[in-house]
PDB file of C-alpha atoms in Angstrom:
ATOM      1  CA  MET M 236      37.424   2.583 -26.871  1.00  0.00           C
ATOM      2  CA  THR M 237      37.265   1.444 -30.513  1.00  0.00           C
ATOM      3  CA  ALA M 238      36.129   3.135 -33.643  1.00  0.00           C
ATOM      4  CA  GLU M 239      33.092   0.800 -33.743  1.00  0.00           C
ATOM      5  CA  SER M 240      31.865   1.873 -30.296  1.00  0.00           C
ATOM      6  CA  PRO M 241      32.791   5.531 -29.862  1.00  0.00           C
ATOM      7  CA  ALA M 242      30.494   5.772 -26.801  1.00  0.00           C
ATOM      8  CA  GLY M 243      32.542   3.226 -24.876  1.00  0.00           C
ATOM      9  CA  PRO M 244      31.237   0.254 -22.811  1.00  0.00           C
ATOM     10  CA  LEU M 245      28.162   2.177 -21.647  1.00  0.00           C
ATOM     11  CA  GLY M 246      26.957   2.583 -25.239  1.00  0.00           C
ATOM     12  CA  GLY M 247      26.226   6.314 -24.880  1.00  0.00           C
ATOM     13  CA  HIS M 248      24.136   5.899 -21.758  1.00  0.00           C
ATOM     14  CA  LEU M 249      25.979   8.425 -19.570  1.00  0.00           C
ATOM     15  CA  ASP M 250      23.231  10.984 -19.935  1.00  0.00           C
ATOM     16  CA  ASP M 251      20.345   8.489 -19.721  1.00  0.00           C
ATOM     17  CA  ASP M 252      18.482   8.885 -16.408  1.00  0.00           C
ATOM     18  CA  ASN M 253      16.766   5.544 -16.940  1.00  0.00           C
ATOM     19  CA  PHE M 254      19.931   3.490 -17.645  1.00  0.00           C
ATOM     20  CA  PRO M 255      20.446   0.938 -14.792  1.00  0.00           C
ATOM     21  CA  ALA M 256      24.053   1.802 -14.082  1.00  0.00           C
ATOM     22  CA  TYR M 257      24.245   1.321 -10.328  1.00  0.00           C
ATOM     23  CA  THR M 258      24.562  -1.926  -8.381  1.00  0.00           C
ATOM     24  CA  MET M 259      22.571  -2.364  -5.211  1.00  0.00           C
ATOM     25  CA  GLY M 260      25.636  -1.816  -3.053  1.00  0.00           C
ATOM     26  CA  ARG M 261      26.646   1.358  -4.862  1.00  0.00           C
ATOM     27  CA  ALA M 262      23.070   2.635  -4.833  1.00  0.00           C
ATOM     28  CA  ALA M 263      22.847   2.070  -1.066  1.00  0.00           C
ATOM     29  CA  ASP M 264      26.163   3.821  -0.503  1.00  0.00           C
ATOM     30  CA  MET M 265      25.059   6.796  -2.586  1.00  0.00           C
ATOM     31  CA  LEU M 266      21.799   7.107  -0.682  1.00  0.00           C
ATOM     32  CA  GLY M 267      23.413   6.533   2.725  1.00  0.00           C
ATOM     33  CA  THR M 268      21.076   3.661   3.413  1.00  0.00           C
ATOM     34  CA  THR M 269      21.078  -0.119   3.561  1.00  0.00           C
ATOM     35  CA  GLN M 270      20.491  -2.652   0.858  1.00  0.00           C
ATOM     36  CA  GLY M 271      17.582  -3.816   2.960  1.00  0.00           C
ATOM     37  CA  PHE M 272      15.892  -0.373   2.453  1.00  0.00           C
ATOM     38  CA  LEU M 273      16.276  -0.776  -1.310  1.00  0.00           C
ATOM     39  CA  ARG M 274      14.755  -4.257  -1.133  1.00  0.00           C
ATOM     40  CA  ALA M 275      11.861  -2.914   1.019  1.00  0.00           C
ATOM     41  CA  ILE M 276      10.949  -0.158  -1.395  1.00  0.00           C
ATOM     42  CA  GLY M 277      11.221  -2.695  -4.203  1.00  0.00           C
ATOM     43  CA  GLU M 278       8.774  -5.015  -2.376  1.00  0.00           C
ATOM     44  CA  ALA M 279       6.485  -1.937  -1.828  1.00  0.00           C
ATOM     45  CA  ARG M 280       6.688  -1.520  -5.655  1.00  0.00           C
ATOM     46  CA  LEU M 281       7.999   2.000  -5.459  1.00  0.00           C
ATOM     47  CA  ILE M 282      10.772   1.146  -7.781  1.00  0.00           C
ATOM     48  CA  THR M 283      11.530  -2.033  -9.756  1.00  0.00           C
ATOM     49  CA  PRO M 284      15.246  -2.404 -10.393  1.00  0.00           C
ATOM     50  CA  LEU M 285      16.325  -4.082 -13.623  1.00  0.00           C
ATOM     51  CA  ARG M 286      18.375  -7.188 -13.334  1.00  0.00           C
ATOM     52  CA  SER M 287      21.800  -7.800 -14.783  1.00  0.00           C
ATOM     53  CA  ALA M 288      22.523 -10.978 -16.820  1.00  0.00           C
ATOM     54  CA  GLY M 289      23.657 -12.537 -13.528  1.00  0.00           C
ATOM     55  CA  GLY M 290      20.399 -11.582 -11.756  1.00  0.00           C
ATOM     56  CA  HIS M 291      21.796  -8.681  -9.718  1.00  0.00           C
ATOM     57  CA  ARG M 292      19.686  -5.614  -9.145  1.00  0.00           C
ATOM     58  CA  ARG M 293      20.634  -2.473 -11.081  1.00  0.00           C
ATOM     59  CA  TYR M 294      19.305   1.032 -10.399  1.00  0.00           C
ATOM     60  CA  SER M 295      19.018   4.091 -12.559  1.00  0.00           C
ATOM     61  CA  ARG M 296      19.553   7.725 -11.592  1.00  0.00           C
ATOM     62  CA  TYR M 297      15.779   8.264 -11.793  1.00  0.00           C
ATOM     63  CA  GLN M 298      15.182   5.343  -9.401  1.00  0.00           C
ATOM     64  CA  LEU M 299      17.816   6.702  -7.002  1.00  0.00           C
ATOM     65  CA  ARG M 300      16.032  10.107  -6.883  1.00  0.00           C
ATOM     66  CA  ILE M 301      12.731   8.310  -6.081  1.00  0.00           C
ATOM     67  CA  ALA M 302      14.468   6.234  -3.396  1.00  0.00           C
ATOM     68  CA  ALA M 303      16.086   9.300  -1.908  1.00  0.00           C
ATOM     69  CA  ARG M 304      12.658  10.999  -1.533  1.00  0.00           C
ATOM     70  CA  ALA M 305      11.322   7.852   0.161  1.00  0.00           C
ATOM     71  CA  ARG M 306      14.296   7.794   2.522  1.00  0.00           C
ATOM     72  CA  GLU M 307      13.733  11.401   3.354  1.00  0.00           C
ATOM     73  CA  LEU M 308      10.144  10.659   4.396  1.00  0.00           C
ATOM     74  CA  VAL M 309      11.132   7.543   6.345  1.00  0.00           C
ATOM     75  CA  ASP M 310      13.827   9.571   8.142  1.00  0.00           C
ATOM     76  CA  GLN M 311      11.060  11.963   9.255  1.00  0.00           C
ATOM     77  CA  GLY M 312       9.111   9.104  10.783  1.00  0.00           C
ATOM     78  CA  THR M 313       6.779   8.047   8.001  1.00  0.00           C
ATOM     79  CA  PRO M 314       6.283   4.287   7.712  1.00  0.00           C
ATOM     80  CA  ILE M 315       7.939   2.845   4.651  1.00  0.00           C
ATOM     81  CA  GLU M 316       4.634   1.745   2.992  1.00  0.00           C
ATOM     82  CA  ALA M 317       3.116   5.217   3.496  1.00  0.00           C
ATOM     83  CA  ALA M 318       6.357   6.899   2.252  1.00  0.00           C
ATOM     84  CA  CYS M 319       6.189   4.792  -0.907  1.00  0.00           C
ATOM     85  CA  ARG M 320       2.581   5.745  -1.476  1.00  0.00           C
ATOM     86  CA  ILE M 321       3.323   9.466  -0.935  1.00  0.00           C
ATOM     87  CA  VAL M 322       6.158   9.311  -3.411  1.00  0.00           C
ATOM     88  CA  ILE M 323       4.004   7.553  -6.011  1.00  0.00           C
ATOM     89  CA  LEU M 324       1.285  10.182  -5.599  1.00  0.00           C
ATOM     90  CA  GLU M 325       3.822  13.031  -5.812  1.00  0.00           C
ATOM     91  CA  ASP M 326       5.181  11.516  -9.036  1.00  0.00           C
ATOM     92  CA  GLN M 327       1.623  11.156 -10.480  1.00  0.00           C
ATOM     93  CA  LEU M 328       0.791  14.757  -9.563  1.00  0.00           C
ATOM     94  CA  GLU M 329       4.012  16.039 -11.254  1.00  0.00           C
ATOM     95  CA  GLU M 330       3.203  14.096 -14.417  1.00  0.00           C
ATOM     96  CA  ALA M 331      -0.411  15.440 -14.467  1.00  0.00           C
ATOM     97  CA  GLN M 332       0.875  19.022 -14.022  1.00  0.00           C
ATOM     98  CA  ARG M 333       3.387  18.455 -16.851  1.00  0.00           C
ATOM     99  CA  MET M 334       0.613  17.209 -19.129  1.00  0.00           C
ATOM    100  CA  ASN M 335      -1.663  20.145 -18.233  1.00  0.00           C
ATOM    101  CA  ALA M 336       1.159  22.575 -19.017  1.00  0.00           C
ATOM    102  CA  GLU M 337       1.693  20.864 -22.399  1.00  0.00           C
ATOM    103  CA  TYR M 338      -2.026  21.025 -23.090  1.00  0.00           C
ATOM    104  CA  ARG M 339      -2.147  24.745 -22.239  1.00  0.00           C
ATOM    105  CA  ARG M 340       0.823  25.471 -24.535  1.00  0.00           C
ATOM    106  CA  ALA M 341      -0.768  23.387 -27.344  1.00  0.00           C
ATOM    107  CA  THR M 342      -4.127  25.222 -27.066  1.00  0.00           C
ATOM    108  CA  GLY M 343      -2.540  28.613 -26.648  1.00  0.00           C
ATOM    109  CA  SER M 344      -4.108  29.176 -23.244  1.00  0.00           C
ATOM    110  CA  ALA M 345      -1.573  30.674 -20.848  1.00  0.00           C
ATOM    111  CA  ASN M 346      -4.315  31.502 -18.292  1.00  0.00           C
ATOM    112  CA  PRO M 347      -5.965  28.281 -16.865  1.00  0.00           C
ATOM    113  CA  SER M 348      -8.963  30.272 -15.542  1.00  0.00           C
ATOM    114  CA  ALA M 349      -9.696  31.633 -19.006  1.00  0.00           C
ATOM    115  CA  ALA M 350     -11.117  28.224 -19.990  1.00  0.00           C
ATOM    116  CA  ALA M 351     -13.510  28.111 -17.075  1.00  0.00           C
TER     117      ALA M 351
END
């Protein structure tokens, strides 16, 4: 570590959930799955890994959480395409709920039925 780069080789990305820090092999090991599974959910457009300068797939912690949820559904017998769609819908619902909560805070309405 030098004085010019106090954060080290990762450039301060240790706390960044979206930093593509994991290779395909490491990601598969962490998830307890195969690299083929990661390719399949990539083809289903559930996650799109970034590519290193050499063209290798790199995954972020956020992408690994998404992949873990898809694996959970597949392990329960859900076809991979359906599992990917379920995870996408769950993610969209979570985002909509977050936006609604922010809107309620901004308008000062703690009771959603009060607006009805």
